[in-house]
PDB file of N, CA and C in Angstrom:
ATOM      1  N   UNK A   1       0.809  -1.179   0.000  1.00  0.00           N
ATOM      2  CA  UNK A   1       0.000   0.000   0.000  1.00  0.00           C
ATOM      3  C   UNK A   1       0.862   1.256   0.000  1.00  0.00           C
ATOM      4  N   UNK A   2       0.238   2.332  -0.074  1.00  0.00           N
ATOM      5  CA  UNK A   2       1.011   3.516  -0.353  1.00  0.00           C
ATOM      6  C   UNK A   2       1.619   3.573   1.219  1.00  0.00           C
ATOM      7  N   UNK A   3       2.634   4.595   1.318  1.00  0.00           N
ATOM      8  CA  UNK A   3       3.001   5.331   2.629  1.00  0.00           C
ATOM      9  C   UNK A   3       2.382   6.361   3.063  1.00  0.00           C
ATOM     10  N   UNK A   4       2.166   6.585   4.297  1.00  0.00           N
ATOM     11  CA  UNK A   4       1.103   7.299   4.724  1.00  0.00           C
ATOM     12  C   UNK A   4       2.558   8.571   5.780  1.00  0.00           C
ATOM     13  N   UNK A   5       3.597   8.345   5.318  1.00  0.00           N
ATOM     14  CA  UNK A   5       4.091   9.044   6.531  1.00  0.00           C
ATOM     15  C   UNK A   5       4.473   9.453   7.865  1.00  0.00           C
ATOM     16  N   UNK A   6       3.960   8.561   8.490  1.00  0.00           N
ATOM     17  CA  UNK A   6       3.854   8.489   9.821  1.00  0.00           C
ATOM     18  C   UNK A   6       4.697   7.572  10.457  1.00  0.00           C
ATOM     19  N   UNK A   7       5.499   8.976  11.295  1.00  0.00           N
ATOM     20  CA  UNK A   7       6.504   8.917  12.368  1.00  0.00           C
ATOM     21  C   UNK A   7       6.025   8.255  13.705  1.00  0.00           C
ATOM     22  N   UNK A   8       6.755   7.511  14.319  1.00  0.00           N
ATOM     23  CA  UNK A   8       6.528   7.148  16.111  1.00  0.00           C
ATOM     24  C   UNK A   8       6.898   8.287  16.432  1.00  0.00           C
ATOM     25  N   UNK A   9       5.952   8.894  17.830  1.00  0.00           N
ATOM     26  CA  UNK A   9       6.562   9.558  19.158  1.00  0.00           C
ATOM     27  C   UNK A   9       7.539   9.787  19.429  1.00  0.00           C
ATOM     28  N   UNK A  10       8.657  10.038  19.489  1.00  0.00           N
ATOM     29  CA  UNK A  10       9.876  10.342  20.644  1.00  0.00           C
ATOM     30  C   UNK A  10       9.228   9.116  21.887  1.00  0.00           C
ATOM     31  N   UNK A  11      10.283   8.712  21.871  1.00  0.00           N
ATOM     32  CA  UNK A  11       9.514   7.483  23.647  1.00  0.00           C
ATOM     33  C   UNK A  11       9.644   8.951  24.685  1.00  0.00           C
ATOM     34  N   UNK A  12       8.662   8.304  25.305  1.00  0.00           N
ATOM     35  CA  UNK A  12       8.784   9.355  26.607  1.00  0.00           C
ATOM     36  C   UNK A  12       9.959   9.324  27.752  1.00  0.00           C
ATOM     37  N   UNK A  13      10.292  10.085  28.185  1.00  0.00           N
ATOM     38  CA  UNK A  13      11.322  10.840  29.146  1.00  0.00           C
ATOM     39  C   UNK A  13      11.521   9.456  30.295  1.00  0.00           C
ATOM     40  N   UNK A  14      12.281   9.128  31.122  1.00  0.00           N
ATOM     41  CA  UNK A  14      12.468   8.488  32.094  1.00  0.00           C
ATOM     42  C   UNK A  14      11.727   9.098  33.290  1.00  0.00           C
ATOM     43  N   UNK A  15      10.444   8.425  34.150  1.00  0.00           N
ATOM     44  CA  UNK A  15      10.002   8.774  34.714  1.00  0.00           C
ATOM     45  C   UNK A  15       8.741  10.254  34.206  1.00  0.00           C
ATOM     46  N   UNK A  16       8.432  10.064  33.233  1.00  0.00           N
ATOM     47  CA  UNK A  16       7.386  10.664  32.568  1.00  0.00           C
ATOM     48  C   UNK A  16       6.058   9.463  32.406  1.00  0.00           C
ATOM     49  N   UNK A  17       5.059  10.073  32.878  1.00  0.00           N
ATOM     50  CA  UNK A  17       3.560   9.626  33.209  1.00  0.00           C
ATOM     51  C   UNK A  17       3.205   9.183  32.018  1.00  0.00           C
ATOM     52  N   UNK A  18       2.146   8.080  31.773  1.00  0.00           N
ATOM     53  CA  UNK A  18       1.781   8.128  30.742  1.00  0.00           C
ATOM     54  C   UNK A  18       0.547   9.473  30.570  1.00  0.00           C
ATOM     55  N   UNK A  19      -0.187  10.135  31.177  1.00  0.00           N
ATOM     56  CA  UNK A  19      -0.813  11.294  31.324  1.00  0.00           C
ATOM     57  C   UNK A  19      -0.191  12.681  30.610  1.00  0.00           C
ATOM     58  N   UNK A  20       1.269  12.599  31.039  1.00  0.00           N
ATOM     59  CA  UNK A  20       1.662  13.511  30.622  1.00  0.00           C
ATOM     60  C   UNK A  20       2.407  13.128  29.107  1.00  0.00           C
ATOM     61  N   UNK A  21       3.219  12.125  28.642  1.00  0.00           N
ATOM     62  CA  UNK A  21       3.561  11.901  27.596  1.00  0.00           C
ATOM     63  C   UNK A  21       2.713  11.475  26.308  1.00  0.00           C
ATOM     64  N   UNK A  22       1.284  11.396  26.491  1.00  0.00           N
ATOM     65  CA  UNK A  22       0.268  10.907  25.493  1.00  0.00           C
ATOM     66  C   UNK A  22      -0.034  11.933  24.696  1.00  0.00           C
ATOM     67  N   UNK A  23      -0.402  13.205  25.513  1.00  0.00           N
ATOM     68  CA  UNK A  23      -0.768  14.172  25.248  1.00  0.00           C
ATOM     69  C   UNK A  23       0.297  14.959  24.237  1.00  0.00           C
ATOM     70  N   UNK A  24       1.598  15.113  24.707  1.00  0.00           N
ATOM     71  CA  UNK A  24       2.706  15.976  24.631  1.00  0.00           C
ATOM     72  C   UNK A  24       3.423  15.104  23.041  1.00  0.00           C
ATOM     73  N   UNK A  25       3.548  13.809  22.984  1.00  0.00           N
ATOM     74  CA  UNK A  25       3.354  13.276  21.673  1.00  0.00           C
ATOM     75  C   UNK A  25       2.685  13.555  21.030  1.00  0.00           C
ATOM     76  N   UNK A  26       1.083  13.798  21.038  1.00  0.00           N
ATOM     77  CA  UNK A  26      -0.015  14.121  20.138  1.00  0.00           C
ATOM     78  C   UNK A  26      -0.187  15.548  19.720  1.00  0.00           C
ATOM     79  N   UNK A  27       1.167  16.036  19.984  1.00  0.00           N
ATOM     80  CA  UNK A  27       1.022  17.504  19.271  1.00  0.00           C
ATOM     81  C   UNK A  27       1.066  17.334  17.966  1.00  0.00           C
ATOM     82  N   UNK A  28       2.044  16.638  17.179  1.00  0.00           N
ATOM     83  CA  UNK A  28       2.124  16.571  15.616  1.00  0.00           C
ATOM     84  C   UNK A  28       1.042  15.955  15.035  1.00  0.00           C
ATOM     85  N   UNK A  29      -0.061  15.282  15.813  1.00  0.00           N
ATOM     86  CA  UNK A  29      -0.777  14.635  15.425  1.00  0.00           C
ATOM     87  C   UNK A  29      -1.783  15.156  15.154  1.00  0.00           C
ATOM     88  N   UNK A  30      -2.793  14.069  13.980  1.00  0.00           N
ATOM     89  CA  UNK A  30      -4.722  14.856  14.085  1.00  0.00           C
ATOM     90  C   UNK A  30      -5.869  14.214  15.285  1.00  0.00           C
ATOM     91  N   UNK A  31      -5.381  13.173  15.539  1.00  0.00           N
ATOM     92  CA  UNK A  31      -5.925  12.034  16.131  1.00  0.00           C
ATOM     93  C   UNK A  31      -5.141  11.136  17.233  1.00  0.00           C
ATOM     94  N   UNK A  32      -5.975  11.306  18.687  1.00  0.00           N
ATOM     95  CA  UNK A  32      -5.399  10.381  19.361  1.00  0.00           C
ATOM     96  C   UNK A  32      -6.257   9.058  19.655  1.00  0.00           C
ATOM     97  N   UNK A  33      -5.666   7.800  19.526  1.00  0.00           N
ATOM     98  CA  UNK A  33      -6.790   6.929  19.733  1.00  0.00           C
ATOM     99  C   UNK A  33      -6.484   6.103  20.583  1.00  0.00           C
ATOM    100  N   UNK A  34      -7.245   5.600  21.716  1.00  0.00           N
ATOM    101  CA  UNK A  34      -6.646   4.622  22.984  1.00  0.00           C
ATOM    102  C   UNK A  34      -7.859   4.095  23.164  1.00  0.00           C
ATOM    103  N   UNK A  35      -7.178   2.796  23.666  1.00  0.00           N
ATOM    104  CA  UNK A  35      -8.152   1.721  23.922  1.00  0.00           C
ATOM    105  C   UNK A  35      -8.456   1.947  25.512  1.00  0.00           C
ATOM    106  N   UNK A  36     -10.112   1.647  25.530  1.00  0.00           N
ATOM    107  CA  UNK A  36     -10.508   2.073  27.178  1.00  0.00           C
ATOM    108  C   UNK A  36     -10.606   1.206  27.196  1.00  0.00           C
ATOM    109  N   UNK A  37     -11.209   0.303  29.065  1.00  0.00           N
ATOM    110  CA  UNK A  37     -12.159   0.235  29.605  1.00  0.00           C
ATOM    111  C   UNK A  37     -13.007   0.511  30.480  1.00  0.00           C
ATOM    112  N   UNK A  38     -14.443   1.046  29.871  1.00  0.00           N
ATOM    113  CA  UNK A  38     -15.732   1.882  30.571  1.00  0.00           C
ATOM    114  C   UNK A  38     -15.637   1.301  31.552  1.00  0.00           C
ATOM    115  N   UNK A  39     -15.743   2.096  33.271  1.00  0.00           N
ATOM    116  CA  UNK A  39     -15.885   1.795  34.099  1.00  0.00           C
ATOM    117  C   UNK A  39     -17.298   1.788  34.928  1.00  0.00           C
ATOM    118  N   UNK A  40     -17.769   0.927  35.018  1.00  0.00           N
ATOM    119  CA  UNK A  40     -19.744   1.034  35.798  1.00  0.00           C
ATOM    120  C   UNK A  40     -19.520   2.220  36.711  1.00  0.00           C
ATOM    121  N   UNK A  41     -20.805   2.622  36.821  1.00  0.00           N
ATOM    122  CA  UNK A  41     -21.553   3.565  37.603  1.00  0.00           C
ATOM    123  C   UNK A  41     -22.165   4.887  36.981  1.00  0.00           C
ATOM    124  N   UNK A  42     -22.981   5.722  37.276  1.00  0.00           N
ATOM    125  CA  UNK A  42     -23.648   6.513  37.305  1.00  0.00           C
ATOM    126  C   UNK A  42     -23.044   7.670  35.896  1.00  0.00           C
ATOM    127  N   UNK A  43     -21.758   7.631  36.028  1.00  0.00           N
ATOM    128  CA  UNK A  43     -21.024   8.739  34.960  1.00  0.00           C
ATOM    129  C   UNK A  43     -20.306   8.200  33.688  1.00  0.00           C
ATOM    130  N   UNK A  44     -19.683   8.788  33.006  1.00  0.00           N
ATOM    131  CA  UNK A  44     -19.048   7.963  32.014  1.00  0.00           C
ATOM    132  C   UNK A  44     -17.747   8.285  32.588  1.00  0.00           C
ATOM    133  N   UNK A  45     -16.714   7.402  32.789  1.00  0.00           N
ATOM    134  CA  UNK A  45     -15.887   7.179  33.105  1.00  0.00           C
ATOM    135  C   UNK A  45     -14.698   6.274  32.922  1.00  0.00           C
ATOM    136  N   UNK A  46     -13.436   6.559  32.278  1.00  0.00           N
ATOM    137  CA  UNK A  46     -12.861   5.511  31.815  1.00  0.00           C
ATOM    138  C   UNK A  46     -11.598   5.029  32.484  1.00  0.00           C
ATOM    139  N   UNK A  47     -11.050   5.572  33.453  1.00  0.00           N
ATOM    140  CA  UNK A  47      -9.868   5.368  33.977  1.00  0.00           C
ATOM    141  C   UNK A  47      -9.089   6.928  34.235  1.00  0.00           C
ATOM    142  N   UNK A  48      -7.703   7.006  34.831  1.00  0.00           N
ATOM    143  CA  UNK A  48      -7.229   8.048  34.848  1.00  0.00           C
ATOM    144  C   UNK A  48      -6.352   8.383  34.182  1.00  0.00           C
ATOM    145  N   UNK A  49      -5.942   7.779  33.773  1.00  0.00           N
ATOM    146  CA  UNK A  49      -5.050   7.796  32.202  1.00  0.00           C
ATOM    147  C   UNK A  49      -5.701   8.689  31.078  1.00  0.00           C
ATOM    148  N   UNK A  50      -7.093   7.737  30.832  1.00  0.00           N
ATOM    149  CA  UNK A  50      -7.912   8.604  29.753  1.00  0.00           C
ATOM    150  C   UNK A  50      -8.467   9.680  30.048  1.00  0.00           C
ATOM    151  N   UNK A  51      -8.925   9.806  31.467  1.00  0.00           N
ATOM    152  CA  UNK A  51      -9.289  11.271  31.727  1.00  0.00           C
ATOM    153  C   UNK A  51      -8.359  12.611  31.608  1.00  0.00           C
ATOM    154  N   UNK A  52      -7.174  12.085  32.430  1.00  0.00           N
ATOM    155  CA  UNK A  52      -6.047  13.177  31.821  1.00  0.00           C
ATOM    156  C   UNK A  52      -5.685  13.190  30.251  1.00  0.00           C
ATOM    157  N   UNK A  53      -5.675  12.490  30.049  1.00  0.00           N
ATOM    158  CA  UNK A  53      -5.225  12.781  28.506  1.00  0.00           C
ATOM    159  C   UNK A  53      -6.476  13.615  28.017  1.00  0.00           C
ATOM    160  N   UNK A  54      -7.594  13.061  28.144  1.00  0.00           N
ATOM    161  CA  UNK A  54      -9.167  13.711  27.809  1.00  0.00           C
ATOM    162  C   UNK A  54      -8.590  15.900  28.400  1.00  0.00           C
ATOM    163  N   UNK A  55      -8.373  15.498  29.664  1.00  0.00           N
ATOM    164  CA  UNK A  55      -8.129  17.353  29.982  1.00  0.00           C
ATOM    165  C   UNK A  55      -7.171  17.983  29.138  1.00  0.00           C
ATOM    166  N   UNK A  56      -5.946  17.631  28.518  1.00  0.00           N
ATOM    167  CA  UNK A  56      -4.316  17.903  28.893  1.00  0.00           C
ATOM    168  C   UNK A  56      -4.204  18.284  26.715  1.00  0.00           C
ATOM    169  N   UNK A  57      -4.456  16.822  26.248  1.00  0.00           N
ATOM    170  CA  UNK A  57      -5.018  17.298  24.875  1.00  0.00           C
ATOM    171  C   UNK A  57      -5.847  18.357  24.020  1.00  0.00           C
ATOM    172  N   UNK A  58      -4.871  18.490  23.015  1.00  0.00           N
ATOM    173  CA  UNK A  58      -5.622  19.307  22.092  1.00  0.00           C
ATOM    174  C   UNK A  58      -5.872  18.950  20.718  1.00  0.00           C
ATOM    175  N   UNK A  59      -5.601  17.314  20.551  1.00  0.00           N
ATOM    176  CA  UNK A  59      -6.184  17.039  19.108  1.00  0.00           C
ATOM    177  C   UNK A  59      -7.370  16.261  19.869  1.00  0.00           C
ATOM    178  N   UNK A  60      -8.067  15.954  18.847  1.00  0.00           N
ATOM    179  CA  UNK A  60      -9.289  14.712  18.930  1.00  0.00           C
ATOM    180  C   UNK A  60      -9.004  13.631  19.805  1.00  0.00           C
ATOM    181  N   UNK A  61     -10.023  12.991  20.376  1.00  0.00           N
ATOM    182  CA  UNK A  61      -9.577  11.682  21.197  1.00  0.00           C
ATOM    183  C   UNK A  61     -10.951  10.458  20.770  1.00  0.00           C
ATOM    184  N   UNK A  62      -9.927   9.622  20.001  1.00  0.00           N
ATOM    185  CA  UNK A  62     -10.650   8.468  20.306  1.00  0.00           C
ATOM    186  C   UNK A  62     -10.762   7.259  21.004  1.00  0.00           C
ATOM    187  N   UNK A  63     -11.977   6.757  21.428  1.00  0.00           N
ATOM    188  CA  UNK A  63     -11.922   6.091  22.880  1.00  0.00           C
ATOM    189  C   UNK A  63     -12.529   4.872  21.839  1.00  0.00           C
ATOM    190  N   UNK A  64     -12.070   4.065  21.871  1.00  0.00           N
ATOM    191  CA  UNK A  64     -12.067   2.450  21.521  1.00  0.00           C
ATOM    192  C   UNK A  64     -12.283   1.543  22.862  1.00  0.00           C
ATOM    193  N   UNK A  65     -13.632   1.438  23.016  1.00  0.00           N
ATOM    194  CA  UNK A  65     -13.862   0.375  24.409  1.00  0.00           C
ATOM    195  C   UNK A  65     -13.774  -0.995  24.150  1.00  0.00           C
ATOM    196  N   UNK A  66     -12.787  -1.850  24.970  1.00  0.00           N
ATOM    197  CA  UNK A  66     -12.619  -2.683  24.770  1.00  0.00           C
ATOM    198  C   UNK A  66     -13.713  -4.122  25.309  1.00  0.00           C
TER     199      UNK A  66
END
């Protein structure tokens, strides 16, 4: 198939969060996409990983529930 261009991340820093390095990778990007899993109760809620990334981001986020 054709090439689409697309570079990996920089790995993240030693002792860098995944919270903080998901986000900070997804600057060059259009699209972030991570696999959840929805957690029961009353709200939608997926973990704290995805929630920070959900605050901290500024491209798109897609949530793939597993």
């Amino acid at each position: 198939g054709d090439s689409q261009d697309v570079k990996p991340p920089p790995a993240p820093q030693p002792g860098m969060n995944a919270e903080t390095a998901i986000p900070r990778a997804a600057n060059d990007h259009t699209l972030i996409v991570m696999g959840v899993s929805p957690r029961p109760g009353d709200q939608l809620y997926f973990g704290n990983t995805a929630n920070a990334v959900l605050k901290k981001s500024k491209a798109p986020i897609l949530f793939v529930a597993s």
